[in-house]
Amino acid sequence: MTSDQKTSFPNMLQALYDNSPIGVCVIENERFLMVNKQFESITGIPAEQMLSSVTIDILLTCFNKRDRKKLLSLLKGTRKSQLESSILNHIGAHKSIRVVTNTIEYPTGPIAIAYFLDITSLQKSQEELQTRSVELEAQIAIANILVHPGTFEEKVKQVLKVLAQVANSDIAALRVPDEIHNGLRMVAAAVTESKAFAPAPLLPYNEGLAGQAFLTGKPVVTNNYPSHPLAMPQVIDTGLQSVAVLPIKVGNEIRGVLHLNSWKHNTYTKETMKHISGVADAIGALLENARLTEAEHERSYELLNANQILEAQAADLARSNADLEQFAYVASHDLQEPLRVVSNYVQLLANKYQNQLDTDAHEFIQYALGASKQMYDLINDLLSYSQIGHADNPLEIINVESAILQAISNLEIAIENSGASITYGKIPKVSANYVQITQVIQNLLSNALKFQGADPPRIHIEVTSLENRWRFSFSDNGIGIEPRFHERIFMIFQRLHSRSQYAGTGVGLPICKKIIERHGGSIWVESIPDSGSVFHFTLPK
Ligand code: ADP
């Protein structure tokens, strides 16, 4: 063949025909006259096989019954429009094709030319696009529902409505486990108006498709409900055809099932199930949200209750404290005067009748004087205790070391008498009331001196810096305190010894506690009998 011949017009046409991306076949009298390579590839039938066949039946086997007829009428020219069909070709591949034909009249009779266009990938991407856009629409609708206010049931119902549309369903329902009634309870359902069918309010756990999906955690789908082994007779009677049940999961936990019913055949294709699974996730999120909100409500309700009780108790306490303080103040203040009169007169009695009274009488008078002194001390301490909250005691930056030195100087005689040594480390400045802090320090030091053990008192003051407060620690080598009394000693008038053993009224530590707490700190003791004590208190930084 010359180069001219090679590039001649008929040759070019032949090459076009051979290499065309469109499958072409020429048919005369229901027999193949010509087929090109693409036609072979689409149908999966070798060219020789087609060309040697006496009919085109071999091609027809690729089509379903309905499309076979359409193809034949296209080839005969009795049908003009094109055909789109899904075929199963001879090598087992599913393909989507578009068929266009034209018929040419020859003197020998008509010749049909069929063009087969492989639109499999086109269709796939179209379907994909369709899926995406349906999914997107559903997601937008659901997101809208979720962000708008409404009760959980209302929202679920709206989501189900969207779902019923997306999945071409007549019924969409949500069921959750109900432990009281031992079954899957319907929370909400969207039912199309065309079918008057009420889904059962409660389904036993182990019955039907819903039960299976719930127990296995896997979707159960049928497009031929009556033939499904788990179909229920009363539901079959309704004429239901397609059912899909999806488990609703939050993490690994199955929280319920999404139930879809349709009276049409083949409703739940793979594509549809893909759309639905996204909605199932959204409902899972809703369920979780509802559970959290409920738990939160319960918790906040409990908190509110507890808070109200606490507030009421605090108000009661404040009222009774105020009453008590008022009483203590009035009593101690008003008692001072008659007490002074009593002790003055007893003293007068002792002086005036010194020579006329016998030793017993003098002893009684001494008792009376001692008792009134004790009562005077008690009243005085009670008065100072009740005044802690009342007095005008402003907070300022104070040098605690000065307060320590002041307290030591106030206790000079007791320190000298006991031979005590008092040491201290680095002492910070704090925001406090100088007079009151001096009183605390003095009370603690005076106790450490008073409750000394066999050796002379050794007292050390140490300050530790904590995150947002200072901790002051007063350690001594005194008699110590049994752990069971560690709290009691901070209560008013509580003492562990008789007055003859150790002087005092039992108000010193309660005063310290009241002052420290008023400053926003706390006070406590660590101690073992015979091993000394450490009194700690904290003050905010
Ligand atoms: P008072 O010193 O007037 O008895 P306080 O309220 O100061 O009252 O102390 C209450 C009790 O706590 C004391 O009676 C004593 O039993 C015990 N106590 C306090 N400080 C010490 C201490 N440093 N060592 C041992 N016991 C102590």
Coordinates of C-alpha atoms and ligand atoms in Angstrom, one line a residue:
M1 CA 0.0 0.0 0.0
T2 CA 1.4 3.4 -1.0
S3 CA 1.4 6.2 1.5
D4 CA -1.2 7.9 -0.7
Q5 CA -3.5 4.9 -0.3
K6 CA -2.8 4.7 3.4
T7 CA -4.0 8.3 3.9
S8 CA -6.9 8.0 1.5
F9 CA -10.3 8.9 2.7
P10 CA -11.8 5.4 2.9
N11 CA -8.8 4.3 4.9
M12 CA -9.1 7.2 7.3
L13 CA -12.8 6.3 7.7
Q14 CA -11.8 2.7 8.5
A15 CA -9.3 3.8 11.1
L16 CA -11.9 6.1 12.7
Y17 CA -14.4 3.3 12.8
D18 CA -11.9 0.8 14.2
N19 CA -10.6 3.1 16.9
S20 CA -13.7 5.0 17.7
P21 CA -14.5 5.4 21.4
I22 CA -18.1 4.6 20.5
G23 CA -19.0 0.9 20.0
V24 CA -20.5 0.5 16.5
C25 CA -22.3 -2.4 14.9
V26 CA -24.0 -2.8 11.6
I27 CA -26.9 -5.2 11.5
E28 CA -28.7 -6.6 8.4
N29 CA -31.5 -9.1 8.7
E30 CA -30.9 -9.5 12.4
R31 CA -27.3 -10.5 11.7
F32 CA -24.1 -8.7 12.5
L33 CA -22.4 -7.4 9.4
M34 CA -19.7 -5.4 11.2
V35 CA -18.6 -4.7 14.8
N36 CA -15.8 -2.5 15.9
K37 CA -13.3 -3.0 18.7
Q38 CA -15.1 -0.8 21.2
F39 CA -18.3 -2.7 20.5
E40 CA -16.4 -5.9 21.4
S41 CA -15.1 -4.3 24.6
I42 CA -18.5 -3.0 25.7
T43 CA -20.4 -6.3 25.1
G44 CA -17.5 -8.6 26.1
I45 CA -18.3 -10.7 23.0
P46 CA -15.5 -11.5 20.5
A47 CA -16.1 -10.1 17.1
E48 CA -15.8 -13.6 15.4
Q49 CA -18.5 -14.9 17.7
M50 CA -20.9 -12.1 16.8
L51 CA -20.1 -12.2 13.1
S52 CA -20.6 -15.9 12.9
S53 CA -23.9 -15.9 14.8
V54 CA -27.1 -16.3 12.7
T55 CA -29.0 -13.9 14.9
I56 CA -28.2 -11.0 17.3
D57 CA -29.6 -13.0 20.2
I58 CA -26.1 -13.2 21.6
L59 CA -26.2 -9.4 22.1
L60 CA -29.7 -9.4 23.5
T61 CA -28.6 -11.7 26.4
C62 CA -26.7 -8.7 27.9
F63 CA -29.9 -6.8 28.4
N64 CA -32.8 -7.2 30.8
K65 CA -36.1 -8.3 29.4
R66 CA -37.6 -4.9 29.2
D67 CA -34.6 -3.3 27.5
R68 CA -34.3 -6.1 25.0
K69 CA -37.7 -5.2 23.5
K70 CA -36.7 -1.5 23.5
L71 CA -33.4 -2.3 21.7
L72 CA -35.2 -4.5 19.1
S73 CA -37.7 -1.7 18.3
L74 CA -34.9 0.8 18.1
L75 CA -33.1 -1.4 15.6
K76 CA -36.2 -1.9 13.6
G77 CA -36.7 1.8 13.5
T78 CA -40.1 1.6 15.1
R79 CA -38.7 3.5 18.1
K80 CA -36.9 6.7 17.6
S81 CA -35.6 7.8 21.0
Q82 CA -32.3 6.5 22.5
L83 CA -32.0 3.8 25.1
E84 CA -30.2 3.9 28.4
S85 CA -29.6 0.6 30.0
S86 CA -27.6 -1.3 32.6
I87 CA -26.2 -4.4 31.0
L88 CA -24.3 -7.4 32.3
N89 CA -21.8 -8.1 29.5
H90 CA -20.3 -11.5 28.5
I91 CA -17.3 -11.3 30.7
G92 CA -19.5 -10.5 33.8
A93 CA -19.0 -6.7 33.9
H94 CA -21.9 -4.4 34.7
K95 CA -22.0 -1.4 32.4
S96 CA -24.2 1.5 31.8
I97 CA -24.7 2.2 28.2
R98 CA -26.5 4.7 25.9
V99 CA -27.7 3.2 22.6
V100 CA -28.5 5.3 19.5
T101 CA -29.5 3.7 16.2
N102 CA -30.2 4.8 12.7
T103 CA -31.5 2.8 9.8
I104 CA -30.4 3.1 6.2
E105 CA -32.7 1.9 3.5
Y106 CA -30.8 -0.1 0.8
P107 CA -32.4 -1.8 -2.3
T108 CA -31.5 -5.1 -0.6
G109 CA -33.4 -4.1 2.5
P110 CA -32.8 -1.9 5.6
I111 CA -29.5 -1.8 7.4
A112 CA -29.4 -0.8 11.1
I113 CA -26.4 0.9 12.7
A114 CA -26.2 0.9 16.5
Y115 CA -23.9 3.1 18.4
F116 CA -23.1 2.0 22.0
L117 CA -21.7 4.6 24.3
D118 CA -20.2 3.4 27.6
I119 CA -21.5 5.8 30.2
T120 CA -20.6 3.7 33.2
S121 CA -18.1 6.2 34.8
L122 CA -20.3 9.1 33.8
Q123 CA -23.2 7.6 35.5
K124 CA -21.2 6.7 38.5
S125 CA -20.0 10.2 39.0
Q126 CA -23.5 11.5 38.4
E127 CA -24.8 9.1 41.0
E128 CA -22.0 10.1 43.3
L129 CA -22.9 13.8 42.8
Q130 CA -26.6 13.0 43.4
T131 CA -25.7 11.1 46.6
R132 CA -23.5 14.0 47.8
S133 CA -26.1 16.6 47.1
V134 CA -28.9 14.6 48.8
E135 CA -26.6 14.0 51.7
L136 CA -25.6 17.6 51.8
E137 CA -29.2 18.7 51.7
A138 CA -30.2 16.3 54.4
Q139 CA -27.2 17.4 56.5
I140 CA -28.1 21.1 56.1
A141 CA -31.7 20.4 57.0
I142 CA -30.6 18.4 60.1
A143 CA -28.0 21.0 61.2
N144 CA -30.8 23.6 60.9
I145 CA -33.0 21.5 63.1
L146 CA -30.3 20.9 65.6
V147 CA -29.4 24.5 66.1
H148 CA -32.9 25.8 66.4
P149 CA -34.6 25.7 69.8
G150 CA -37.0 22.9 70.5
T151 CA -37.6 19.9 72.6
F152 CA -35.7 16.6 71.9
E153 CA -38.9 14.9 70.7
E154 CA -39.7 17.8 68.3
K155 CA -36.2 17.8 66.9
V156 CA -36.2 14.0 66.4
K157 CA -39.5 14.2 64.6
Q158 CA -38.2 16.9 62.2
V159 CA -35.1 14.9 61.5
L160 CA -37.2 11.8 60.9
K161 CA -39.3 13.8 58.4
V162 CA -36.1 14.8 56.5
L163 CA -35.0 11.2 56.6
A164 CA -38.3 9.8 55.3
Q165 CA -38.0 12.1 52.3
V166 CA -34.3 11.3 51.7
A167 CA -35.0 7.6 51.9
N168 CA -38.3 7.5 50.1
S169 CA -39.9 6.0 53.1
D170 CA -43.5 6.0 54.3
I171 CA -42.5 5.7 57.9
A172 CA -39.4 6.8 59.8
A173 CA -39.3 6.0 63.5
L174 CA -36.8 6.2 66.3
R175 CA -36.8 3.5 69.0
V176 CA -34.8 3.4 72.2
P177 CA -34.4 0.7 74.8
D178 CA -36.9 1.0 77.6
E179 CA -35.8 -1.0 80.6
I180 CA -39.1 -0.6 82.5
H181 CA -41.2 -2.0 79.7
N182 CA -38.5 -4.4 78.5
G183 CA -38.5 -3.5 74.8
L184 CA -37.8 -0.9 72.1
R185 CA -40.0 2.1 72.8
M186 CA -40.9 4.5 70.0
V187 CA -39.7 8.0 70.8
A188 CA -41.0 9.7 67.6
A189 CA -42.2 8.8 64.1
A190 CA -42.8 10.6 60.9
V191 CA -45.5 8.9 58.8
T192 CA -46.6 9.9 55.3
E193 CA -50.3 10.8 55.2
S194 CA -51.0 8.3 52.4
K195 CA -50.7 5.4 54.7
A196 CA -52.8 5.2 57.9
F197 CA -50.4 2.8 59.7
A198 CA -49.4 3.3 63.3
P199 CA -46.0 1.7 64.2
A200 CA -46.2 -0.3 67.5
P201 CA -45.3 1.8 70.5
L202 CA -43.2 -1.0 72.0
L203 CA -41.4 -3.8 70.3
P204 CA -39.9 -6.7 72.2
Y205 CA -36.1 -6.7 72.2
N206 CA -35.8 -10.1 70.5
E207 CA -38.5 -9.7 67.9
G208 CA -38.5 -8.5 64.3
L209 CA -35.9 -6.7 62.3
A210 CA -35.6 -3.9 64.8
G211 CA -34.8 -6.4 67.6
Q212 CA -32.1 -8.0 65.4
A213 CA -30.5 -4.6 64.5
F214 CA -30.5 -3.6 68.2
L215 CA -29.0 -6.8 69.4
T216 CA -26.4 -7.3 66.7
G217 CA -25.5 -3.6 66.2
K218 CA -25.7 -4.2 62.4
P219 CA -28.2 -2.7 59.9
V220 CA -31.0 -5.1 58.8
V221 CA -32.3 -4.3 55.3
T222 CA -34.9 -6.1 53.2
N223 CA -36.7 -5.1 50.0
N224 CA -39.0 -8.0 50.3
Y225 CA -40.3 -7.9 53.8
P226 CA -42.8 -10.8 53.5
S227 CA -40.1 -13.3 52.7
H228 CA -37.7 -12.2 55.5
P229 CA -37.3 -14.8 58.2
L230 CA -38.0 -12.3 60.9
A231 CA -41.0 -10.8 59.3
M232 CA -44.0 -10.5 61.7
P233 CA -47.4 -11.7 60.3
Q234 CA -49.4 -8.7 61.5
V235 CA -46.9 -6.4 59.7
I236 CA -46.9 -8.6 56.5
D237 CA -50.7 -8.1 56.5
T238 CA -50.2 -4.3 56.1
G239 CA -48.6 -4.9 52.7
L240 CA -45.2 -3.6 53.7
Q241 CA -42.5 -4.3 51.2
S242 CA -39.2 -2.6 52.2
V243 CA -37.8 -2.3 55.6
A244 CA -34.4 -0.9 56.8
V245 CA -33.4 -0.8 60.4
L246 CA -30.1 0.9 61.4
P247 CA -28.6 0.8 64.9
I248 CA -27.9 4.2 66.4
K249 CA -24.5 4.2 68.0
V250 CA -22.7 6.6 70.2
G251 CA -19.1 5.4 70.3
N252 CA -19.5 1.7 70.7
E253 CA -22.8 1.8 72.6
I254 CA -26.0 1.1 70.8
R255 CA -28.5 3.7 71.9
G256 CA -31.5 2.8 69.7
V257 CA -32.6 1.9 66.2
L258 CA -33.8 3.9 63.3
H259 CA -36.7 2.2 61.6
L260 CA -37.7 2.9 58.0
N261 CA -40.7 1.3 56.2
S262 CA -41.9 1.6 52.7
W263 CA -44.8 0.1 50.8
K264 CA -42.8 0.2 47.6
H265 CA -40.4 -2.4 46.3
N266 CA -36.6 -1.9 46.3
T267 CA -36.7 1.2 48.3
Y268 CA -33.5 0.6 50.2
T269 CA -30.7 0.4 47.7
K270 CA -27.1 0.7 48.7
E271 CA -27.2 4.3 47.8
T272 CA -30.2 5.0 50.0
M273 CA -28.5 3.2 52.9
K274 CA -25.5 5.5 52.5
H275 CA -27.7 8.6 52.9
I276 CA -29.4 7.2 55.9
S277 CA -26.3 6.3 57.8
G278 CA -25.3 10.0 58.0
V279 CA -28.7 10.7 59.4
A280 CA -28.4 7.9 61.9
D281 CA -25.2 9.5 63.2
A282 CA -27.0 12.9 63.5
I283 CA -29.7 11.2 65.6
G284 CA -27.1 9.5 67.7
A285 CA -25.6 13.0 68.4
L286 CA -29.1 14.2 69.3
L287 CA -29.7 11.3 71.6
E288 CA -26.4 11.9 73.3
N289 CA -27.1 15.6 73.6
A290 CA -30.5 14.9 75.1
R291 CA -29.0 12.5 77.6
L292 CA -26.3 15.0 78.6
T293 CA -28.7 17.8 78.9
E294 CA -31.0 15.7 81.0
A295 CA -28.1 14.7 83.3
E296 CA -27.0 18.3 83.4
H297 CA -30.5 19.4 84.3
E298 CA -30.7 16.8 87.1
R299 CA -27.3 17.8 88.3
S300 CA -28.0 21.5 88.3
Y301 CA -31.4 20.9 89.9
E302 CA -29.6 18.9 92.6
L303 CA -27.0 21.6 92.9
L304 CA -29.6 24.3 93.1
N305 CA -31.4 22.3 95.9
A306 CA -28.2 21.7 97.8
N307 CA -27.3 25.4 97.3
Q308 CA -30.7 26.5 98.6
I309 CA -30.4 24.3 101.6
L310 CA -26.8 25.5 102.2
E311 CA -27.8 29.1 101.9
A312 CA -30.7 28.6 104.2
Q313 CA -28.5 26.8 106.7
A314 CA -25.9 29.6 106.4
A315 CA -28.5 32.2 107.0
D316 CA -29.8 30.3 110.0
L317 CA -26.3 29.9 111.3
A318 CA -25.5 33.6 110.8
R319 CA -28.7 34.6 112.6
S320 CA -28.1 32.3 115.5
N321 CA -24.5 33.3 115.7
A322 CA -25.5 37.0 115.7
D323 CA -28.2 36.2 118.4
L324 CA -25.6 34.3 120.4
E325 CA -23.0 37.1 120.1
Q326 CA -25.6 39.7 121.1
F327 CA -26.6 37.6 124.1
A328 CA -22.9 36.9 125.1
Y329 CA -22.1 40.6 124.8
V330 CA -25.1 41.8 126.8
A331 CA -24.7 39.1 129.4
S332 CA -21.0 39.6 129.9
H333 CA -21.3 43.3 129.9
D334 CA -24.3 43.5 132.2
L335 CA -22.9 40.7 134.5
Q336 CA -19.7 42.6 135.1
E337 CA -21.4 45.2 137.3
P338 CA -23.3 43.0 139.8
L339 CA -20.2 40.7 140.0
R340 CA -18.0 43.6 140.8
V341 CA -20.6 44.6 143.6
V342 CA -20.6 41.0 145.0
S343 CA -16.8 40.7 145.1
N344 CA -16.4 44.2 146.5
Y345 CA -18.9 43.5 149.3
V346 CA -17.3 40.1 150.1
Q347 CA -14.0 41.9 150.3
L348 CA -15.5 44.6 152.6
L349 CA -17.0 41.9 154.8
A350 CA -13.6 40.2 155.1
N351 CA -11.9 43.5 156.0
K352 CA -14.6 44.8 158.4
Y353 CA -15.2 41.6 160.4
Q354 CA -11.6 40.4 160.2
N355 CA -11.4 39.8 163.9
Q356 CA -14.9 38.5 164.5
L357 CA -14.8 35.8 161.9
D358 CA -13.3 32.3 162.5
T359 CA -10.9 30.6 160.2
D360 CA -13.8 28.7 158.4
A361 CA -15.5 31.9 157.6
H362 CA -12.3 33.4 156.2
E363 CA -11.8 30.3 154.1
F364 CA -15.4 30.6 152.7
I365 CA -14.8 34.3 152.0
Q366 CA -11.6 33.3 150.1
Y367 CA -13.6 30.8 148.1
A368 CA -16.2 33.4 147.3
L369 CA -13.6 35.8 146.2
G370 CA -11.8 33.2 144.1
A371 CA -15.1 32.2 142.4
S372 CA -16.0 35.8 141.6
K373 CA -12.5 36.3 140.2
Q374 CA -13.0 33.2 138.0
M375 CA -16.4 34.4 137.0
Y376 CA -14.9 37.8 136.2
D377 CA -12.2 36.2 133.9
L378 CA -14.9 34.1 132.2
I379 CA -17.1 37.1 131.6
N380 CA -14.2 39.1 130.3
D381 CA -13.0 36.4 127.9
L382 CA -16.6 35.8 126.7
L383 CA -16.9 39.6 126.1
S384 CA -13.7 39.6 124.0
Y385 CA -14.8 36.6 122.1
S386 CA -18.2 38.1 121.3
Q387 CA -16.6 41.4 120.2
I388 CA -14.3 39.9 117.6
G389 CA -16.8 40.2 114.8
H390 CA -18.2 43.6 116.1
A391 CA -15.2 45.7 116.6
D392 CA -13.8 47.9 113.9
N393 CA -10.8 45.9 113.0
P394 CA -9.6 47.0 109.5
L395 CA -7.1 44.9 107.5
E396 CA -3.8 46.4 106.6
I397 CA -0.4 45.2 105.5
I398 CA 1.3 44.2 108.8
N399 CA 4.7 43.0 109.8
V400 CA 3.9 39.7 111.6
E401 CA 7.4 39.7 113.1
S402 CA 6.4 42.9 115.0
A403 CA 3.3 41.1 116.2
I404 CA 5.4 38.2 117.5
L405 CA 7.8 40.6 119.3
Q406 CA 4.8 42.4 120.8
A407 CA 3.3 39.1 122.1
I408 CA 6.7 38.0 123.5
S409 CA 7.0 41.3 125.3
N410 CA 3.5 41.0 126.7
L411 CA 4.4 37.5 128.0
E412 CA 7.8 38.5 129.4
I413 CA 7.2 37.4 133.0
A414 CA 5.8 34.0 132.0
I415 CA 8.7 33.4 129.6
E416 CA 11.2 34.3 132.3
N417 CA 9.5 32.2 135.0
S418 CA 9.4 29.1 132.8
G419 CA 12.9 29.6 131.3
A420 CA 11.4 29.3 127.8
S421 CA 13.2 29.8 124.5
I422 CA 11.3 31.2 121.6
T423 CA 12.8 31.1 118.1
Y424 CA 11.4 31.9 114.7
G425 CA 12.4 31.7 111.0
K426 CA 11.7 34.2 108.2
I427 CA 8.4 35.9 108.8
P428 CA 6.4 37.6 106.0
K429 CA 4.2 40.6 105.9
V430 CA 0.5 39.9 105.5
S431 CA -2.7 41.7 105.1
A432 CA -4.4 41.4 108.5
N433 CA -5.5 43.2 111.6
Y434 CA -2.5 43.8 113.7
V435 CA -4.3 43.7 117.1
Q436 CA -6.1 40.5 116.4
I437 CA -3.1 38.7 114.9
T438 CA -1.1 39.7 118.0
Q439 CA -3.8 38.3 120.1
V440 CA -3.7 34.9 118.2
I441 CA 0.1 34.7 118.5
Q442 CA -0.1 35.6 122.2
N443 CA -2.7 33.0 122.9
L444 CA -0.7 30.3 121.2
L445 CA 2.5 31.3 122.9
S446 CA 0.9 31.6 126.3
N447 CA -0.6 28.1 125.9
A448 CA 2.8 26.7 124.9
L449 CA 4.2 28.2 128.0
K450 CA 1.3 27.1 130.2
F451 CA 1.1 23.5 129.0
Q452 CA 4.8 22.9 129.3
G453 CA 6.2 19.4 129.8
A454 CA 9.1 18.3 132.1
D455 CA 11.6 20.5 130.3
P456 CA 11.6 24.3 129.9
P457 CA 9.4 25.2 126.9
R458 CA 11.1 25.4 123.5
I459 CA 8.9 27.1 121.1
H460 CA 9.6 27.6 117.4
I461 CA 7.6 29.6 114.8
E462 CA 8.0 28.6 111.2
V463 CA 6.2 30.1 108.2
T464 CA 5.7 28.1 104.9
S465 CA 4.7 29.6 101.6
L466 CA 1.8 27.7 100.0
E467 CA 0.2 28.4 96.7
N468 CA -2.0 31.3 97.7
R469 CA -1.6 31.4 101.4
W470 CA 1.0 31.4 104.3
R471 CA 1.0 28.7 106.8
F472 CA 2.2 29.7 110.3
S473 CA 3.3 26.8 112.6
F474 CA 3.9 27.1 116.4
S475 CA 5.6 24.0 117.7
D476 CA 6.3 23.3 121.4
N477 CA 7.7 20.5 123.5
G478 CA 4.8 20.6 125.9
I479 CA 2.4 17.9 127.3
G480 CA 0.7 17.4 123.9
I481 CA -3.0 16.6 123.2
E482 CA -4.7 13.4 122.5
P483 CA -5.9 13.2 118.9
R484 CA -9.6 12.8 119.9
F485 CA -9.5 16.3 121.5
H486 CA -8.0 18.0 118.5
E487 CA -11.2 19.6 117.4
R488 CA -12.9 20.0 120.7
I489 CA -10.2 22.4 122.1
F490 CA -11.3 25.0 119.5
M491 CA -14.9 25.1 121.0
I492 CA -15.8 27.7 123.6
F493 CA -15.2 26.8 127.3
Q494 CA -13.7 23.4 126.3
R495 CA -10.8 22.5 128.5
L496 CA -9.0 19.2 129.1
H497 CA -7.8 19.9 132.6
S498 CA -9.1 21.2 135.9
R499 CA -8.5 24.8 136.9
S500 CA -6.3 23.6 139.8
Q501 CA -3.9 21.9 137.3
Y502 CA -3.8 24.7 134.7
A503 CA -5.4 28.1 135.0
G504 CA -7.6 29.3 132.1
T505 CA -11.2 29.7 130.8
G506 CA -11.2 27.6 127.6
V507 CA -11.8 30.7 125.4
G508 CA -8.2 31.3 124.1
L509 CA -8.3 28.9 121.1
P510 CA -11.9 29.7 120.2
I511 CA -10.8 33.3 120.0
C512 CA -7.9 32.3 117.7
K513 CA -10.3 30.3 115.5
K514 CA -12.7 33.1 115.2
I515 CA -10.0 35.6 114.3
I516 CA -8.3 33.4 111.8
E517 CA -11.5 32.4 110.1
R518 CA -12.5 36.0 109.9
H519 CA -9.3 36.6 108.0
G520 CA -10.2 33.8 105.5
G521 CA -7.8 31.2 107.0
S522 CA -8.1 28.1 109.1
I523 CA -6.5 26.7 112.2
W524 CA -5.8 23.2 113.4
V525 CA -3.4 21.2 115.7
E526 CA -1.1 18.2 115.2
S527 CA -0.1 16.7 118.5
I528 CA 0.6 13.4 120.4
P529 CA 0.5 13.4 124.2
D530 CA 4.0 13.8 125.7
S531 CA 5.5 14.7 122.3
G532 CA 4.6 18.4 122.1
S533 CA 2.1 20.1 119.8
V534 CA 2.2 22.0 116.5
F535 CA -0.6 24.6 116.1
H536 CA -1.0 25.7 112.4
F537 CA -2.9 28.5 111.0
T538 CA -3.1 30.0 107.5
L539 CA -3.6 33.5 106.2
P540 CA -4.3 34.5 102.6
K541 CA -1.3 35.9 100.6
Ligands
ADP1 P1 -7.3 27.6 128.1 O1 -5.8 27.7 127.7 O2 -7.8 28.8 128.7 O3 -7.6 26.3 128.7 P2 -7.6 27.4 125.3 O4 -8.9 27.5 124.5 O5 -6.5 28.3 125.0 O6 -8.1 27.5 126.8 O7 -7.2 25.9 125.2 C1 -8.1 24.8 125.3 C2 -7.4 23.6 125.7 O8 -6.5 23.1 124.7 C3 -6.5 23.8 126.9 O9 -7.2 23.7 128.1 C4 -5.5 22.6 126.8 O10 -6.1 21.5 127.3 C5 -5.4 22.5 125.3 N1 -4.2 23.2 124.8 C6 -4.1 24.4 124.2 N2 -2.8 24.7 123.8 C7 -2.1 23.6 124.2 C8 -0.7 23.3 124.1 N3 0.2 24.1 123.5 N4 -0.2 22.1 124.6 C9 -1.1 21.2 125.1 N5 -2.4 21.5 125.3 C10 -2.9 22.7 124.8

